[in-house]
Amino acid sequence: MKNPYEVLGLKKDATDQEIKLAFKKLAKKYHPDLHPDDKKAEASFKNISAAYEFLKDKDRRRRFDAGEIDATGAEKQQQYYRDYAGPSAGSHASQEGFASNEDLEDFLSRAFGGMGGGMGGGMGGRRSGGRSGMKAQGQDVSYTLRVSFIDAAKGGVNTLQLPDGKTLKVTIPEGAEDRQTLRLKGQGGPGFGGGPAGDAYIELHIQPDAHFVRKDDNIHLEVPVTLKEAVLGAKIEVPTLTGSVSLTVPKGSNTGAKMRLKDRGIRNRKTGQKGHLYVTLKVVLPDGDEPELAAFLESWTPRKAQNPRKEMLS
């Protein structure tokens, strides 16, 4: 991902509110629903969502501003076993780890000499006595992966770009949750002396969607309707996770009216049952002048007098 500030068109000193407003503006502009089959717009939307998700995390933003992590959330330096070596480690360890198995064995002999068989704890591996039989498990590594709301809800396969330029294919389970951690066995640091590779732990960061909001296994969606549709009733198209469906708006509907689309939510990973999609209506007036509507309202006298602000003023 590019610099998240640049993606949102912001400066480094932007406030939380400015970040939120910039995301909303750009998300509406590039949302895939407005640009069907436009891969460029889809990519822009994903970058915008990823940048917002990155900057709204106060700790990650602080660490990025301090230069501790890059725009992917990866640490700027990998310490590996160097932390155990002390000041003399410079001749044996580089940023990538030990230069060779021999170097690692020399270090382990010095640091753990006389301990005999097993070695665990912080090293995350084992060794056997003697230089020729030395084995060590590779280091476990941790990454964060930005996942779109739709991909998390429906499941799919995402590509994780690693700091060294390599990529990992990550299978996102259906109904994945924010901050859920996936384990990819054997995808961590390489083993030494024939030892097994470490594991990769992927923390999922679910990006917000411009329209859908998840609450448990249910999805909530606010849908605007015209005054005519609300008063007279209508059939309208509304988006779901699997495409648009037809929804009947009852006559006399008001802002806040809520309808349920059964089993259109997110599948529960334990029970296998799906949640529901709740649609909340929002009545909107037409854009521009509508002289006929204004004339009608001026001559119209409601059958029942109404003060919608009564409870607020009591």
JSON list of C-alpha atoms in Angstrom, two decimals, residues 73-216:
[
{"chain": "A", "resi": 73, "resn": "GLY", "atom": "CA", "xyz": [2.13, -2.63, 8.99]},
{"chain": "A", "resi": 74, "resn": "ALA", "atom": "CA", "xyz": [5.35, -4.65, 8.83]},
{"chain": "A", "resi": 75, "resn": "GLU", "atom": "CA", "xyz": [8.21, -3.92, 11.19]},
{"chain": "A", "resi": 76, "resn": "LYS", "atom": "CA", "xyz": [11.05, -1.95, 9.63]},
{"chain": "A", "resi": 77, "resn": "GLN", "atom": "CA", "xyz": [13.59, -4.39, 11.11]},
{"chain": "A", "resi": 78, "resn": "GLN", "atom": "CA", "xyz": [13.47, -8.14, 11.76]},
{"chain": "A", "resi": 79, "resn": "GLN", "atom": "CA", "xyz": [15.53, -9.00, 14.88]},
{"chain": "A", "resi": 80, "resn": "TYR", "atom": "CA", "xyz": [15.35, -12.82, 14.65]},
{"chain": "A", "resi": 81, "resn": "TYR", "atom": "CA", "xyz": [17.88, -14.34, 17.06]},
{"chain": "A", "resi": 82, "resn": "ARG", "atom": "CA", "xyz": [20.08, -11.26, 17.35]},
{"chain": "A", "resi": 83, "resn": "ASP", "atom": "CA", "xyz": [18.44, -10.14, 20.61]},
{"chain": "A", "resi": 84, "resn": "TYR", "atom": "CA", "xyz": [19.94, -13.15, 22.36]},
{"chain": "A", "resi": 85, "resn": "ALA", "atom": "CA", "xyz": [23.50, -12.55, 21.21]},
{"chain": "A", "resi": 86, "resn": "GLY", "atom": "CA", "xyz": [24.37, -9.32, 22.98]},
{"chain": "A", "resi": 87, "resn": "PRO", "atom": "CA", "xyz": [26.93, -6.77, 21.73]},
{"chain": "A", "resi": 88, "resn": "SER", "atom": "CA", "xyz": [29.13, -9.37, 20.03]},
{"chain": "A", "resi": 89, "resn": "ALA", "atom": "CA", "xyz": [26.42, -10.49, 17.62]},
{"chain": "A", "resi": 90, "resn": "GLY", "atom": "CA", "xyz": [27.48, -8.09, 14.87]},
{"chain": "A", "resi": 91, "resn": "SER", "atom": "CA", "xyz": [30.00, -10.51, 13.38]},
{"chain": "A", "resi": 92, "resn": "HIS", "atom": "CA", "xyz": [27.43, -13.27, 13.07]},
{"chain": "A", "resi": 93, "resn": "ALA", "atom": "CA", "xyz": [23.97, -11.75, 12.53]},
{"chain": "A", "resi": 94, "resn": "SER", "atom": "CA", "xyz": [22.57, -9.47, 9.87]},
{"chain": "A", "resi": 95, "resn": "GLN", "atom": "CA", "xyz": [19.08, -7.98, 9.46]},
{"chain": "A", "resi": 96, "resn": "GLU", "atom": "CA", "xyz": [17.99, -11.24, 7.82]},
{"chain": "A", "resi": 97, "resn": "GLY", "atom": "CA", "xyz": [19.41, -13.45, 10.62]},
{"chain": "A", "resi": 98, "resn": "PHE", "atom": "CA", "xyz": [22.60, -15.53, 10.80]},
{"chain": "A", "resi": 99, "resn": "ALA", "atom": "CA", "xyz": [24.81, -15.67, 7.73]},
{"chain": "A", "resi": 100, "resn": "SER", "atom": "CA", "xyz": [25.06, -19.47, 7.79]},
{"chain": "A", "resi": 101, "resn": "ASN", "atom": "CA", "xyz": [24.17, -22.55, 9.80]},
{"chain": "A", "resi": 102, "resn": "GLU", "atom": "CA", "xyz": [27.76, -22.62, 11.12]},
{"chain": "A", "resi": 103, "resn": "ASP", "atom": "CA", "xyz": [27.39, -19.09, 12.48]},
{"chain": "A", "resi": 104, "resn": "LEU", "atom": "CA", "xyz": [24.16, -20.05, 14.20]},
{"chain": "A", "resi": 105, "resn": "GLU", "atom": "CA", "xyz": [25.73, -23.19, 15.67]},
{"chain": "A", "resi": 106, "resn": "ASP", "atom": "CA", "xyz": [28.74, -21.18, 16.96]},
{"chain": "A", "resi": 107, "resn": "PHE", "atom": "CA", "xyz": [26.39, -18.72, 18.63]},
{"chain": "A", "resi": 108, "resn": "LEU", "atom": "CA", "xyz": [24.21, -21.42, 20.16]},
{"chain": "A", "resi": 109, "resn": "SER", "atom": "CA", "xyz": [27.27, -23.25, 21.46]},
{"chain": "A", "resi": 110, "resn": "ARG", "atom": "CA", "xyz": [28.47, -20.08, 23.18]},
{"chain": "A", "resi": 111, "resn": "ALA", "atom": "CA", "xyz": [25.10, -18.95, 24.47]},
{"chain": "A", "resi": 112, "resn": "PHE", "atom": "CA", "xyz": [23.73, -22.32, 25.54]},
{"chain": "A", "resi": 113, "resn": "GLY", "atom": "CA", "xyz": [26.84, -24.42, 25.95]},
{"chain": "A", "resi": 114, "resn": "GLY", "atom": "CA", "xyz": [26.62, -27.16, 28.54]},
{"chain": "A", "resi": 115, "resn": "MET", "atom": "CA", "xyz": [22.82, -27.16, 28.48]},
{"chain": "A", "resi": 116, "resn": "GLY", "atom": "CA", "xyz": [22.69, -30.43, 26.61]},
{"chain": "A", "resi": 117, "resn": "GLY", "atom": "CA", "xyz": [19.57, -31.47, 24.65]},
{"chain": "A", "resi": 118, "resn": "GLY", "atom": "CA", "xyz": [16.44, -29.29, 24.38]},
{"chain": "A", "resi": 119, "resn": "MET", "atom": "CA", "xyz": [16.29, -25.57, 23.89]},
{"chain": "A", "resi": 120, "resn": "GLY", "atom": "CA", "xyz": [12.91, -23.77, 23.80]},
{"chain": "A", "resi": 121, "resn": "GLY", "atom": "CA", "xyz": [11.27, -20.58, 24.94]},
{"chain": "A", "resi": 122, "resn": "GLY", "atom": "CA", "xyz": [12.17, -17.46, 23.03]},
{"chain": "A", "resi": 123, "resn": "MET", "atom": "CA", "xyz": [14.22, -19.29, 20.39]},
{"chain": "A", "resi": 124, "resn": "GLY", "atom": "CA", "xyz": [11.13, -21.16, 19.21]},
{"chain": "A", "resi": 125, "resn": "GLY", "atom": "CA", "xyz": [13.11, -24.27, 18.21]},
{"chain": "A", "resi": 126, "resn": "ARG", "atom": "CA", "xyz": [15.25, -27.22, 19.29]},
{"chain": "A", "resi": 127, "resn": "ARG", "atom": "CA", "xyz": [18.86, -28.25, 18.90]},
{"chain": "A", "resi": 128, "resn": "SER", "atom": "CA", "xyz": [20.71, -31.50, 19.48]},
{"chain": "A", "resi": 129, "resn": "GLY", "atom": "CA", "xyz": [24.21, -31.82, 20.96]},
{"chain": "A", "resi": 130, "resn": "GLY", "atom": "CA", "xyz": [27.24, -31.30, 18.73]},
{"chain": "A", "resi": 131, "resn": "ARG", "atom": "CA", "xyz": [27.80, -28.99, 15.79]},
{"chain": "A", "resi": 132, "resn": "SER", "atom": "CA", "xyz": [27.00, -31.60, 13.15]},
{"chain": "A", "resi": 133, "resn": "GLY", "atom": "CA", "xyz": [23.62, -32.50, 14.70]},
{"chain": "A", "resi": 134, "resn": "MET", "atom": "CA", "xyz": [22.46, -28.92, 15.35]},
{"chain": "A", "resi": 135, "resn": "LYS", "atom": "CA", "xyz": [18.86, -28.23, 14.31]},
{"chain": "A", "resi": 136, "resn": "ALA", "atom": "CA", "xyz": [16.68, -25.21, 14.99]},
{"chain": "A", "resi": 137, "resn": "GLN", "atom": "CA", "xyz": [13.12, -24.38, 14.06]},
{"chain": "A", "resi": 138, "resn": "GLY", "atom": "CA", "xyz": [12.62, -21.22, 12.02]},
{"chain": "A", "resi": 139, "resn": "GLN", "atom": "CA", "xyz": [11.20, -18.09, 13.59]},
{"chain": "A", "resi": 140, "resn": "ASP", "atom": "CA", "xyz": [7.45, -17.50, 13.64]},
{"chain": "A", "resi": 141, "resn": "VAL", "atom": "CA", "xyz": [6.51, -14.26, 11.88]},
{"chain": "A", "resi": 142, "resn": "SER", "atom": "CA", "xyz": [3.47, -12.02, 12.19]},
{"chain": "A", "resi": 143, "resn": "TYR", "atom": "CA", "xyz": [1.76, -9.89, 9.55]},
{"chain": "A", "resi": 144, "resn": "THR", "atom": "CA", "xyz": [-1.40, -7.85, 9.18]},
{"chain": "A", "resi": 145, "resn": "LEU", "atom": "CA", "xyz": [-3.67, -8.16, 6.15]},
{"chain": "A", "resi": 146, "resn": "ARG", "atom": "CA", "xyz": [-6.30, -5.65, 5.08]},
{"chain": "A", "resi": 147, "resn": "VAL", "atom": "CA", "xyz": [-9.45, -7.43, 3.94]},
{"chain": "A", "resi": 148, "resn": "SER", "atom": "CA", "xyz": [-12.51, -5.80, 2.37]},
{"chain": "A", "resi": 149, "resn": "PHE", "atom": "CA", "xyz": [-15.84, -6.10, 4.16]},
{"chain": "A", "resi": 150, "resn": "ILE", "atom": "CA", "xyz": [-17.25, -8.18, 1.30]},
{"chain": "A", "resi": 151, "resn": "ASP", "atom": "CA", "xyz": [-14.28, -10.59, 1.20]},
{"chain": "A", "resi": 152, "resn": "ALA", "atom": "CA", "xyz": [-14.51, -11.11, 4.96]},
{"chain": "A", "resi": 153, "resn": "ALA", "atom": "CA", "xyz": [-18.24, -11.76, 4.80]},
{"chain": "A", "resi": 154, "resn": "LYS", "atom": "CA", "xyz": [-18.18, -14.07, 1.77]},
{"chain": "A", "resi": 155, "resn": "GLY", "atom": "CA", "xyz": [-14.72, -15.58, 2.12]},
{"chain": "A", "resi": 156, "resn": "GLY", "atom": "CA", "xyz": [-12.07, -15.71, -0.58]},
{"chain": "A", "resi": 157, "resn": "VAL", "atom": "CA", "xyz": [-8.36, -15.72, -1.29]},
{"chain": "A", "resi": 158, "resn": "ASN", "atom": "CA", "xyz": [-6.20, -12.62, -0.77]},
{"chain": "A", "resi": 159, "resn": "THR", "atom": "CA", "xyz": [-2.55, -12.02, -1.61]},
{"chain": "A", "resi": 160, "resn": "LEU", "atom": "CA", "xyz": [-0.23, -10.74, 1.11]},
{"chain": "A", "resi": 161, "resn": "GLN", "atom": "CA", "xyz": [2.82, -8.82, -0.10]},
{"chain": "A", "resi": 162, "resn": "LEU", "atom": "CA", "xyz": [5.81, -9.53, 2.14]},
{"chain": "A", "resi": 163, "resn": "PRO", "atom": "CA", "xyz": [8.58, -7.01, 2.90]},
{"chain": "A", "resi": 164, "resn": "ASP", "atom": "CA", "xyz": [11.08, -9.06, 0.87]},
{"chain": "A", "resi": 165, "resn": "GLY", "atom": "CA", "xyz": [8.90, -8.89, -2.24]},
{"chain": "A", "resi": 166, "resn": "LYS", "atom": "CA", "xyz": [7.50, -12.41, -1.98]},
{"chain": "A", "resi": 167, "resn": "THR", "atom": "CA", "xyz": [3.78, -13.09, -1.70]},
{"chain": "A", "resi": 168, "resn": "LEU", "atom": "CA", "xyz": [1.58, -15.40, 0.35]},
{"chain": "A", "resi": 169, "resn": "LYS", "atom": "CA", "xyz": [-1.85, -16.66, -0.69]},
{"chain": "A", "resi": 170, "resn": "VAL", "atom": "CA", "xyz": [-4.17, -16.32, 2.31]},
{"chain": "A", "resi": 171, "resn": "THR", "atom": "CA", "xyz": [-7.55, -18.05, 2.36]},
{"chain": "A", "resi": 172, "resn": "ILE", "atom": "CA", "xyz": [-10.09, -15.83, 4.13]},
{"chain": "A", "resi": 173, "resn": "PRO", "atom": "CA", "xyz": [-12.78, -17.93, 5.83]},
{"chain": "A", "resi": 174, "resn": "GLU", "atom": "CA", "xyz": [-16.42, -16.98, 5.29]},
{"chain": "A", "resi": 175, "resn": "GLY", "atom": "CA", "xyz": [-17.60, -14.73, 8.10]},
{"chain": "A", "resi": 176, "resn": "ALA", "atom": "CA", "xyz": [-14.08, -13.71, 9.15]},
{"chain": "A", "resi": 177, "resn": "GLU", "atom": "CA", "xyz": [-13.99, -11.19, 11.99]},
{"chain": "A", "resi": 178, "resn": "ASP", "atom": "CA", "xyz": [-11.88, -8.10, 12.57]},
{"chain": "A", "resi": 179, "resn": "ARG", "atom": "CA", "xyz": [-8.55, -8.87, 14.31]},
{"chain": "A", "resi": 180, "resn": "GLN", "atom": "CA", "xyz": [-9.03, -12.61, 13.73]},
{"chain": "A", "resi": 181, "resn": "THR", "atom": "CA", "xyz": [-5.64, -14.36, 13.41]},
{"chain": "A", "resi": 182, "resn": "LEU", "atom": "CA", "xyz": [-4.94, -17.09, 10.85]},
{"chain": "A", "resi": 183, "resn": "ARG", "atom": "CA", "xyz": [-2.02, -19.50, 11.12]},
{"chain": "A", "resi": 184, "resn": "LEU", "atom": "CA", "xyz": [-0.13, -20.58, 8.01]},
{"chain": "A", "resi": 185, "resn": "LYS", "atom": "CA", "xyz": [1.97, -23.55, 9.05]},
{"chain": "A", "resi": 186, "resn": "GLY", "atom": "CA", "xyz": [5.52, -23.65, 7.69]},
{"chain": "A", "resi": 187, "resn": "GLN", "atom": "CA", "xyz": [5.28, -20.18, 6.11]},
{"chain": "A", "resi": 188, "resn": "GLY", "atom": "CA", "xyz": [7.51, -18.43, 8.63]},
{"chain": "A", "resi": 189, "resn": "GLY", "atom": "CA", "xyz": [11.29, -18.13, 8.79]},
{"chain": "A", "resi": 190, "resn": "PRO", "atom": "CA", "xyz": [13.39, -21.00, 7.40]},
{"chain": "A", "resi": 191, "resn": "GLY", "atom": "CA", "xyz": [14.69, -23.69, 9.74]},
{"chain": "A", "resi": 192, "resn": "PHE", "atom": "CA", "xyz": [18.41, -24.23, 10.42]},
{"chain": "A", "resi": 193, "resn": "GLY", "atom": "CA", "xyz": [20.37, -27.42, 10.08]},
{"chain": "A", "resi": 194, "resn": "GLY", "atom": "CA", "xyz": [17.40, -29.28, 8.63]},
{"chain": "A", "resi": 195, "resn": "GLY", "atom": "CA", "xyz": [14.95, -27.97, 11.23]},
{"chain": "A", "resi": 196, "resn": "PRO", "atom": "CA", "xyz": [11.34, -27.14, 10.28]},
{"chain": "A", "resi": 197, "resn": "ALA", "atom": "CA", "xyz": [10.26, -23.71, 9.10]},
{"chain": "A", "resi": 198, "resn": "GLY", "atom": "CA", "xyz": [8.36, -21.47, 11.48]},
{"chain": "A", "resi": 199, "resn": "ASP", "atom": "CA", "xyz": [4.74, -20.45, 11.07]},
{"chain": "A", "resi": 200, "resn": "ALA", "atom": "CA", "xyz": [3.17, -17.24, 9.78]},
{"chain": "A", "resi": 201, "resn": "TYR", "atom": "CA", "xyz": [0.41, -15.60, 11.82]},
{"chain": "A", "resi": 202, "resn": "ILE", "atom": "CA", "xyz": [-1.86, -13.30, 9.83]},
{"chain": "A", "resi": 203, "resn": "GLU", "atom": "CA", "xyz": [-4.03, -10.80, 11.70]},
{"chain": "A", "resi": 204, "resn": "LEU", "atom": "CA", "xyz": [-7.02, -9.73, 9.60]},
{"chain": "A", "resi": 205, "resn": "HIS", "atom": "CA", "xyz": [-8.02, -6.08, 9.60]},
{"chain": "A", "resi": 206, "resn": "ILE", "atom": "CA", "xyz": [-11.50, -5.80, 8.11]},
{"chain": "A", "resi": 207, "resn": "GLN", "atom": "CA", "xyz": [-12.00, -2.58, 6.18]},
{"chain": "A", "resi": 208, "resn": "PRO", "atom": "CA", "xyz": [-15.19, -0.57, 6.69]},
{"chain": "A", "resi": 209, "resn": "ASP", "atom": "CA", "xyz": [-17.76, -0.55, 3.89]},
{"chain": "A", "resi": 210, "resn": "ALA", "atom": "CA", "xyz": [-19.45, 2.59, 2.61]},
{"chain": "A", "resi": 211, "resn": "HIS", "atom": "CA", "xyz": [-22.92, 1.02, 3.00]},
{"chain": "A", "resi": 212, "resn": "PHE", "atom": "CA", "xyz": [-22.93, -2.21, 5.02]},
{"chain": "A", "resi": 213, "resn": "VAL", "atom": "CA", "xyz": [-22.42, -2.34, 8.79]},
{"chain": "A", "resi": 214, "resn": "ARG", "atom": "CA", "xyz": [-21.94, -5.64, 10.63]},
{"chain": "A", "resi": 215, "resn": "LYS", "atom": "CA", "xyz": [-23.46, -6.29, 14.06]},
{"chain": "A", "resi": 216, "resn": "ASP", "atom": "CA", "xyz": [-22.77, -9.85, 15.19]}
]
